[in-house]
Amino acid sequence: MDIKRVGVVGCGAMGSGIVQVSAQAGYQVTVRDINDEFLNRGLGMIKSSLQRDVDRSRMTAEDRDAIWGRIKGTTKLEDLADSDLIVEAAIEEIGEKRSIFGTLDRVCPPSTILSTNTSSLTVIEMAAATKRPQQVLGLHFFNPAQVMKLVEIVRTIVTSDEAVEVGRKYEESIGKTPVLAKDQPGFIVNRLLVPYLLDAIRVYQDGLASAQDIDQGMLLGCNHPMGPLALSDLIGLDVLLHVAESLHAELAEPRFAAPPLLKRMVMAGHLGRKTKRGFYAY
Ligand code: 3HC
C-alpha cells in the first residue's frame, strides 16, 4: 500500500512534531485537535520550528512554504477520512482514545491503517473499538519527535503483517529507525527507561544528591545526552507519572511504583518544561 496522505489526531507536543516530520517528508498531512485554540497553538509550534530551521540556514524559505502548504488543520475527525495512515496522538485516556478509534473506523475507508502514539496504554484496547483490529498498530515516537530517530512499531496479537509493513515503510520514509515491540506494558524503551527515571527521583527525594549533581553524574559518567531529572522535565512529570502508574498497575513490580515526590510535584502543577517548573526552573 502506498501512503500519500497522513492524518494526525492531536496537535500537542508529540502530534505537532509528527505532523512536521511527515510534511517534511512530502506527505499531505491533516491534523485535528479538539478546538481552535489547541489547534492554533500546535500549528504555531510547527511554524516556529520551521522558521528556526530557516533562520539557522538548515532549510530554505521555499521549502518552509512548501512544507507549510502540505499541512491542513481541522477540528473535525471526519476531515481525516481521506488519509491512508492515521497517527493518533491525543490525550492518554483510554475512553477518549477508544472513542476516536471508533469514529475513525466509521468514517475512513476499509484500507486506512490506524495507529496510536500511546506510551502507556494497551493498543489492542483501542483496536477493539474498531471493526478493523488487524489494521491497528502502535507507532510510538519519542520526544522531541522532530529530532529523535527511534519509533517503536507496536504489534498487537492481531495486527497483520501488512499493517506492520506499512508502518515500517512510513517510518523509514520520514527518516526514523523503527524497532518492533509487542503490545506489552512500556513496550521496549519505557519498560527500561521508566524505572531508571523513577530511581533518579528517589535518589533526589531521599536527599542523596542535588538535582544538578544527579544529572551531571549521568551526563558525564555515562555519556547520556541529558540527566534523568532534566529528561523527566522534558517528558513531562504528569506523563511520566501516568506511564509509571500504568506499568505498575499491570506488572505490579516495586520498581515501577511512583515516588511520593513525583506525585506531589504533579499535584502542585510542577510538570516540567511545559509549566516552566519541574526539577528545574525554565
Ligand atoms: N523540538 C524540536 N527540535 C528540538 C527540540 C524540541 N523540543 N529540542 C531540540 N531540538 C533540536 C533543534 O534542532 C536543536 O537545534 P537548534 O537549537 O539549533 O534549533 C537541536 O535539536 C539541538 O538542541 P540543543 O542544542 O538545544 O540541545 P541538545 O544538543 O542537547 O539536544 C535533545 C537536545 C535532542 C533533546 C538531547 O538533549 C537529547 O537527545 N535528549 C534526550 C531526549 C530523550 O531521551 N528523549 C526520549 C524521552 S522518552 C519518550 O519520549 C517516551 C515517552 O513515551 C515518555
Tab-separated table of C-alpha atoms and ligand atoms in Angstrom:
chain	number	residue	atom	x	y	z
A	1	MET	CA	0.000	0.000	0.000
A	2	ASP	CA	1.257	3.451	-0.987
A	3	ILE	CA	0.885	6.116	1.708
A	4	LYS	CA	0.241	9.620	0.341
A	5	ARG	CA	-1.964	11.266	2.929
A	6	VAL	CA	-1.300	11.136	6.653
A	7	GLY	CA	-3.795	12.111	9.333
A	8	VAL	CA	-2.719	13.078	12.841
A	9	VAL	CA	-5.085	13.309	15.812
A	10	GLY	CA	-3.839	15.798	18.404
A	11	CYS	CA	-1.543	18.766	17.780
A	12	GLY	CA	0.212	18.884	21.152
A	13	ALA	CA	3.939	18.418	21.723
A	14	MET	CA	4.070	14.960	20.109
A	15	GLY	CA	1.336	15.444	17.484
A	16	SER	CA	2.838	18.672	16.154
A	17	GLY	CA	6.251	17.004	15.831
A	18	ILE	CA	4.711	14.069	13.950
A	19	VAL	CA	2.866	16.471	11.615
A	20	GLN	CA	6.084	18.370	10.932
A	21	VAL	CA	8.284	15.356	10.143
A	22	SER	CA	5.563	13.846	7.939
A	23	ALA	CA	5.058	17.056	5.943
A	24	GLN	CA	8.834	17.478	5.648
A	25	ALA	CA	8.994	14.013	4.073
A	26	GLY	CA	6.473	15.096	1.416
A	27	TYR	CA	3.191	13.760	2.815
A	28	GLN	CA	-0.050	15.732	2.711
A	29	VAL	CA	-1.000	15.967	6.384
A	30	THR	CA	-4.313	16.796	8.020
A	31	VAL	CA	-4.176	17.341	11.763
A	32	ARG	CA	-7.168	17.527	14.045
A	33	ASP	CA	-7.375	18.970	17.531
A	34	ILE	CA	-10.458	19.406	19.671
A	35	ASN	CA	-10.799	23.186	19.353
A	36	ASP	CA	-9.332	26.161	17.502
A	37	GLU	CA	-7.263	27.272	20.475
A	38	PHE	CA	-5.374	23.937	20.790
A	39	LEU	CA	-5.113	23.594	17.019
A	40	ASN	CA	-3.689	27.072	16.519
A	41	ARG	CA	-1.224	26.628	19.358
A	42	GLY	CA	0.029	23.366	17.790
A	43	LEU	CA	0.224	24.822	14.284
A	44	GLY	CA	2.087	27.808	15.777
A	45	MET	CA	4.703	25.430	17.261
A	46	ILE	CA	5.222	23.855	13.820
A	47	LYS	CA	5.536	27.265	12.191
A	48	SER	CA	8.178	28.429	14.685
A	49	SER	CA	10.081	25.175	14.391
A	50	LEU	CA	10.200	25.508	10.564
A	51	GLN	CA	11.185	29.159	10.893
A	52	ARG	CA	14.021	28.226	13.266
A	53	ASP	CA	15.365	25.884	10.590
A	54	VAL	CA	15.231	28.724	8.032
A	55	ASP	CA	16.908	31.151	10.453
A	56	ARG	CA	19.701	28.645	11.057
A	57	SER	CA	20.120	28.045	7.281
A	58	ARG	CA	19.028	24.416	7.587
A	59	MET	CA	16.049	24.998	5.286
A	60	THR	CA	15.200	27.421	2.508
A	61	ALA	CA	12.191	29.735	2.736
A	62	GLU	CA	10.757	27.936	-0.342
A	63	ASP	CA	10.991	24.557	1.404
A	64	ARG	CA	9.360	26.026	4.524
A	65	ASP	CA	6.454	27.322	2.437
A	66	ALA	CA	6.081	24.040	0.563
A	67	ILE	CA	6.043	22.068	3.839
A	68	TRP	CA	3.574	24.501	5.401
A	69	GLY	CA	1.401	24.175	2.304
A	70	ARG	CA	1.114	20.422	2.836
A	71	ILE	CA	-0.338	20.861	6.360
A	72	LYS	CA	-4.053	21.336	6.933
A	73	GLY	CA	-5.661	21.859	10.347
A	74	THR	CA	-9.181	20.893	11.373
A	75	THR	CA	-11.318	20.330	14.449
A	76	LYS	CA	-13.316	17.523	12.803
A	77	LEU	CA	-12.209	13.896	12.849
A	78	GLU	CA	-14.271	13.368	9.680
A	79	ASP	CA	-11.752	15.535	7.766
A	80	LEU	CA	-9.160	12.780	8.258
A	81	ALA	CA	-11.281	10.335	6.258
A	82	ASP	CA	-9.133	10.551	3.111
A	83	SER	CA	-5.939	9.581	4.988
A	84	ASP	CA	-4.077	6.394	4.099
A	85	LEU	CA	-2.490	6.253	7.553
A	86	ILE	CA	-3.602	7.967	10.752
A	87	VAL	CA	-1.412	8.528	13.808
A	88	GLU	CA	-3.425	9.228	16.938
A	89	ALA	CA	-1.514	11.384	19.441
A	90	ALA	CA	-4.376	12.634	21.590
A	91	ILE	CA	-4.715	12.682	25.373
A	92	GLU	CA	-3.578	9.473	27.172
A	93	GLU	CA	-7.064	8.498	28.248
A	94	ILE	CA	-8.373	5.138	27.087
A	95	GLY	CA	-12.059	6.170	26.886
A	96	GLU	CA	-11.188	9.142	24.695
A	97	LYS	CA	-8.860	7.078	22.514
A	98	ARG	CA	-11.452	4.305	22.046
A	99	SER	CA	-13.996	6.908	21.026
A	100	ILE	CA	-11.534	8.414	18.492
A	101	PHE	CA	-10.747	4.971	17.050
A	102	GLY	CA	-14.454	4.126	16.827
A	103	THR	CA	-15.165	7.336	14.894
A	104	LEU	CA	-12.154	6.934	12.588
A	105	ASP	CA	-13.224	3.366	11.854
A	106	ARG	CA	-16.683	4.611	10.866
A	107	VAL	CA	-15.545	7.479	8.639
A	108	CYS	CA	-12.433	6.034	6.952
A	109	PRO	CA	-12.441	3.616	4.015
A	110	PRO	CA	-11.543	-0.005	4.830
A	111	SER	CA	-7.992	0.443	3.527
A	112	THR	CA	-6.952	3.109	6.085
A	113	ILE	CA	-4.381	1.974	8.653
A	114	LEU	CA	-4.947	3.352	12.166
A	115	SER	CA	-2.090	3.809	14.608
A	116	THR	CA	-1.569	5.227	18.079
A	117	ASN	CA	1.382	7.053	19.601
A	118	THR	CA	0.376	5.875	23.082
A	119	SER	CA	3.251	5.451	25.510
A	120	SER	CA	1.434	3.524	28.194
A	121	LEU	CA	-1.962	2.279	27.103
A	122	THR	CA	-2.737	-1.076	25.508
A	123	VAL	CA	-3.023	-0.904	21.730
A	124	ILE	CA	-5.411	-3.855	21.463
A	125	GLU	CA	-7.914	-1.990	23.661
A	126	MET	CA	-8.076	0.745	21.000
A	127	ALA	CA	-8.098	-1.776	18.157
A	128	ALA	CA	-11.084	-3.494	19.775
A	129	ALA	CA	-13.114	-0.281	19.365
A	130	THR	CA	-12.902	-0.777	15.579
A	131	LYS	CA	-14.080	-3.360	13.057
A	132	ARG	CA	-10.545	-3.497	11.584
A	133	PRO	CA	-8.364	-4.572	14.546
A	134	GLN	CA	-5.853	-6.226	12.204
A	135	GLN	CA	-5.175	-2.763	10.715
A	136	VAL	CA	-4.398	-1.129	14.053
A	137	LEU	CA	-0.883	-0.800	15.460
A	138	GLY	CA	1.237	1.398	17.711
A	139	LEU	CA	3.710	3.916	16.291
A	140	HIS	CA	5.440	5.219	19.395
A	141	PHE	CA	7.531	8.325	18.751
A	142	PHE	CA	9.997	9.848	21.212
A	143	ASN	CA	10.181	13.388	22.490
A	144	PRO	CA	11.171	15.660	20.722
A	145	ALA	CA	9.617	13.846	17.758
A	146	GLN	CA	11.358	16.103	15.220
A	147	VAL	CA	14.757	15.009	16.478
A	148	MET	CA	14.594	11.518	17.973
A	149	LYS	CA	15.388	8.792	15.462
A	150	LEU	CA	13.556	5.905	17.086
A	151	VAL	CA	9.974	4.788	16.620
A	152	GLU	CA	8.622	1.638	18.249
A	153	ILE	CA	6.244	-0.250	15.980
A	154	VAL	CA	3.867	-1.983	18.336
A	155	ARG	CA	2.192	-5.119	17.122
A	156	THR	CA	-0.859	-6.471	18.937
A	157	ILE	CA	-1.816	-10.132	18.927
A	158	VAL	CA	-3.991	-9.463	15.853
A	159	THR	CA	-2.060	-6.793	13.863
A	160	SER	CA	-1.477	-8.013	10.293
A	161	ASP	CA	1.943	-8.314	8.644
A	162	GLU	CA	0.711	-5.792	6.026
A	163	ALA	CA	-0.089	-3.149	8.647
A	164	VAL	CA	3.344	-3.615	10.281
A	165	GLU	CA	4.963	-3.270	6.848
A	166	VAL	CA	3.035	-0.043	6.110
A	167	GLY	CA	4.135	1.328	9.495
A	168	ARG	CA	7.744	0.367	8.825
A	169	LYS	CA	7.772	1.953	5.354
A	170	TYR	CA	6.203	5.156	6.641
A	171	GLU	CA	8.713	5.450	9.498
A	172	GLU	CA	11.668	4.848	7.206
A	173	SER	CA	10.307	7.378	4.715
A	174	ILE	CA	10.272	10.094	7.396
A	175	GLY	CA	13.837	9.284	8.449
A	176	LYS	CA	13.069	7.236	11.558
A	177	THR	CA	14.527	3.894	12.545
A	178	PRO	CA	11.795	1.510	13.634
A	179	VAL	CA	12.087	-1.313	16.143
A	180	LEU	CA	9.370	-3.913	16.581
A	181	ALA	CA	7.796	-4.365	20.025
A	182	LYS	CA	4.941	-6.436	21.381
A	183	ASP	CA	1.839	-4.776	22.824
A	184	GLN	CA	3.104	-5.292	26.381
A	185	PRO	CA	3.401	-2.638	29.129
A	186	GLY	CA	6.010	0.001	28.290
A	187	PHE	CA	6.949	-1.711	25.001
A	188	ILE	CA	10.786	-1.742	24.948
A	189	VAL	CA	12.036	1.712	25.836
A	190	ASN	CA	9.677	2.813	28.601
A	191	ARG	CA	9.959	-0.613	30.251
A	192	LEU	CA	13.683	0.077	30.650
A	193	LEU	CA	13.705	3.864	30.952
A	194	VAL	CA	10.928	4.478	33.475
A	195	PRO	CA	12.459	2.511	36.413
A	196	TYR	CA	15.719	4.426	35.834
A	197	LEU	CA	13.960	7.816	35.903
A	198	LEU	CA	11.946	6.831	38.991
A	199	ASP	CA	15.146	5.693	40.729
A	200	ALA	CA	16.764	9.049	39.980
A	201	ILE	CA	13.754	10.799	41.533
A	202	ARG	CA	14.062	8.518	44.601
A	203	VAL	CA	17.758	9.429	44.913
A	204	TYR	CA	16.804	13.123	44.811
A	205	GLN	CA	13.774	12.703	47.095
A	206	ASP	CA	15.887	10.881	49.696
A	207	GLY	CA	18.391	13.755	49.687
A	208	LEU	CA	21.332	11.679	48.461
A	209	ALA	CA	22.446	14.367	45.990
A	210	SER	CA	21.335	17.618	44.385
A	211	ALA	CA	19.385	17.588	41.095
A	212	GLN	CA	22.379	19.125	39.315
A	213	ASP	CA	24.792	16.511	40.656
A	214	ILE	CA	22.492	13.587	39.815
A	215	ASP	CA	22.155	14.843	36.245
A	216	GLN	CA	25.827	15.712	35.914
A	217	GLY	CA	26.658	12.217	37.141
A	218	MET	CA	24.759	10.526	34.331
A	219	LEU	CA	25.723	13.172	31.764
A	220	LEU	CA	29.465	12.893	32.329
A	221	GLY	CA	29.662	9.469	33.966
A	222	CYS	CA	27.644	7.604	31.345
A	223	ASN	CA	27.723	9.999	28.379
A	224	HIS	CA	23.933	10.399	28.323
A	225	PRO	CA	22.732	13.440	26.326
A	226	MET	CA	20.867	14.714	29.377
A	227	GLY	CA	20.495	13.685	33.017
A	228	PRO	CA	17.416	11.781	34.304
A	229	LEU	CA	15.802	14.730	36.104
A	230	ALA	CA	16.197	17.061	33.120
A	231	LEU	CA	14.820	14.274	30.920
A	232	SER	CA	11.843	13.804	33.255
A	233	ASP	CA	11.165	17.545	32.947
A	234	LEU	CA	11.340	17.216	29.140
A	235	ILE	CA	8.964	14.239	29.032
A	236	GLY	CA	6.550	15.977	31.434
A	237	LEU	CA	6.150	14.815	35.038
A	238	ASP	CA	2.435	14.138	34.512
A	239	VAL	CA	3.255	11.936	31.513
A	240	LEU	CA	5.968	10.112	33.470
A	241	LEU	CA	3.600	9.553	36.417
A	242	HIS	CA	0.918	8.252	34.093
A	243	VAL	CA	3.299	5.811	32.370
A	244	ALA	CA	4.681	4.645	35.749
A	245	GLU	CA	1.187	4.059	37.113
A	246	SER	CA	0.118	2.004	34.084
A	247	LEU	CA	3.285	-0.094	34.230
A	248	HIS	CA	2.811	-0.613	37.964
A	249	ALA	CA	-0.874	-1.499	37.565
A	250	GLU	CA	-0.066	-4.232	35.030
A	251	LEU	CA	3.289	-5.537	36.224
A	252	ALA	CA	2.973	-4.902	40.000
A	253	GLU	CA	6.740	-4.573	40.439
A	254	PRO	CA	8.015	-2.085	43.075
A	255	ARG	CA	10.468	-0.576	40.573
A	256	PHE	CA	7.509	0.902	38.660
A	257	ALA	CA	5.936	2.474	41.792
A	258	ALA	CA	5.908	6.278	41.537
A	259	PRO	CA	7.947	8.000	44.264
A	260	PRO	CA	5.779	10.207	46.537
A	261	LEU	CA	7.713	13.315	45.447
A	262	LEU	CA	6.732	12.776	41.788
A	263	LYS	CA	3.046	12.574	42.737
A	264	ARG	CA	3.302	15.736	44.819
A	265	MET	CA	5.048	17.684	42.076
A	266	VAL	CA	2.274	16.726	39.664
A	267	MET	CA	-0.378	17.719	42.232
A	268	ALA	CA	1.384	21.090	42.589
A	269	GLY	CA	1.267	21.593	38.823
A	270	HIS	CA	5.046	21.386	38.526
A	271	LEU	CA	5.028	19.353	35.330
A	272	GLY	CA	8.473	20.192	33.949
A	273	ARG	CA	9.367	22.315	30.945
A	274	LYS	CA	5.781	22.799	29.792
A	275	THR	CA	4.812	24.618	33.002
A	276	LYS	CA	8.282	26.161	33.327
A	277	ARG	CA	8.748	24.410	36.664
A	278	GLY	CA	9.831	20.878	37.468
A	279	PHE	CA	13.115	19.667	38.923
A	280	TYR	CA	14.470	22.853	37.350
A	281	ALA	CA	13.008	26.302	36.645
A	282	TYR	CA	12.766	27.229	32.931
B	1	3HC	N1	11.669	20.467	19.379
B	1	3HC	C1	12.224	20.493	18.164
B	1	3HC	N2	13.552	20.444	17.966
B	1	3HC	C2	14.331	20.403	19.038
B	1	3HC	C3	13.829	20.379	20.342
B	1	3HC	C4	12.420	20.422	20.503
B	1	3HC	N3	11.833	20.379	21.707
B	1	3HC	N4	14.850	20.321	21.208
B	1	3HC	C5	15.963	20.304	20.473
B	1	3HC	N5	15.659	20.330	19.168
B	1	3HC	C6	16.576	20.233	18.035
B	1	3HC	C7	16.863	21.548	17.445
B	1	3HC	O1	17.064	21.398	16.060
B	1	3HC	C8	18.159	21.928	18.110
B	1	3HC	O2	18.940	22.744	17.309
B	1	3HC	P1	18.711	24.363	17.300
B	1	3HC	O3	18.672	24.839	18.708
B	1	3HC	O4	19.902	24.827	16.532
B	1	3HC	O5	17.443	24.624	16.577
B	1	3HC	C9	18.879	20.595	18.258
B	1	3HC	O6	17.818	19.658	18.493
B	1	3HC	C10	19.864	20.553	19.384
B	1	3HC	O7	19.235	21.036	20.525
B	1	3HC	P2	20.007	21.728	21.729
B	1	3HC	O8	21.261	22.372	21.235
B	1	3HC	O9	19.012	22.554	22.478
B	1	3HC	O10	20.359	20.612	22.761
B	1	3HC	P3	20.974	19.176	22.606
B	1	3HC	O11	22.033	19.099	21.574
B	1	3HC	O12	21.286	18.775	23.998
B	1	3HC	O13	19.771	18.283	22.124
B	1	3HC	C11	17.995	16.889	22.795
B	1	3HC	C12	18.540	18.303	22.762
B	1	3HC	C13	17.817	16.375	21.379
B	1	3HC	C14	16.633	16.966	23.480
B	1	3HC	C15	19.016	15.973	23.568
B	1	3HC	O14	19.313	16.533	24.795
B	1	3HC	C16	18.515	14.591	23.787
B	1	3HC	O15	18.596	13.726	22.919
B	1	3HC	N6	17.942	14.319	24.990
B	1	3HC	C17	17.349	13.035	25.318
B	1	3HC	C18	15.935	13.006	24.795
B	1	3HC	C19	15.265	11.700	25.084
B	1	3HC	O16	15.801	10.783	25.680
B	1	3HC	N7	14.004	11.599	24.652
B	1	3HC	C20	13.192	10.423	24.873
B	1	3HC	C21	12.262	10.670	26.001
B	1	3HC	S1	11.306	9.242	26.400
B	1	3HC	C22	9.936	9.392	25.451
B	1	3HC	O17	9.736	10.334	24.712
B	1	3HC	C23	8.956	8.271	25.556
B	1	3HC	C24	7.645	8.736	26.119
B	1	3HC	O18	6.703	7.705	25.925
B	1	3HC	C25	7.721	9.069	27.588
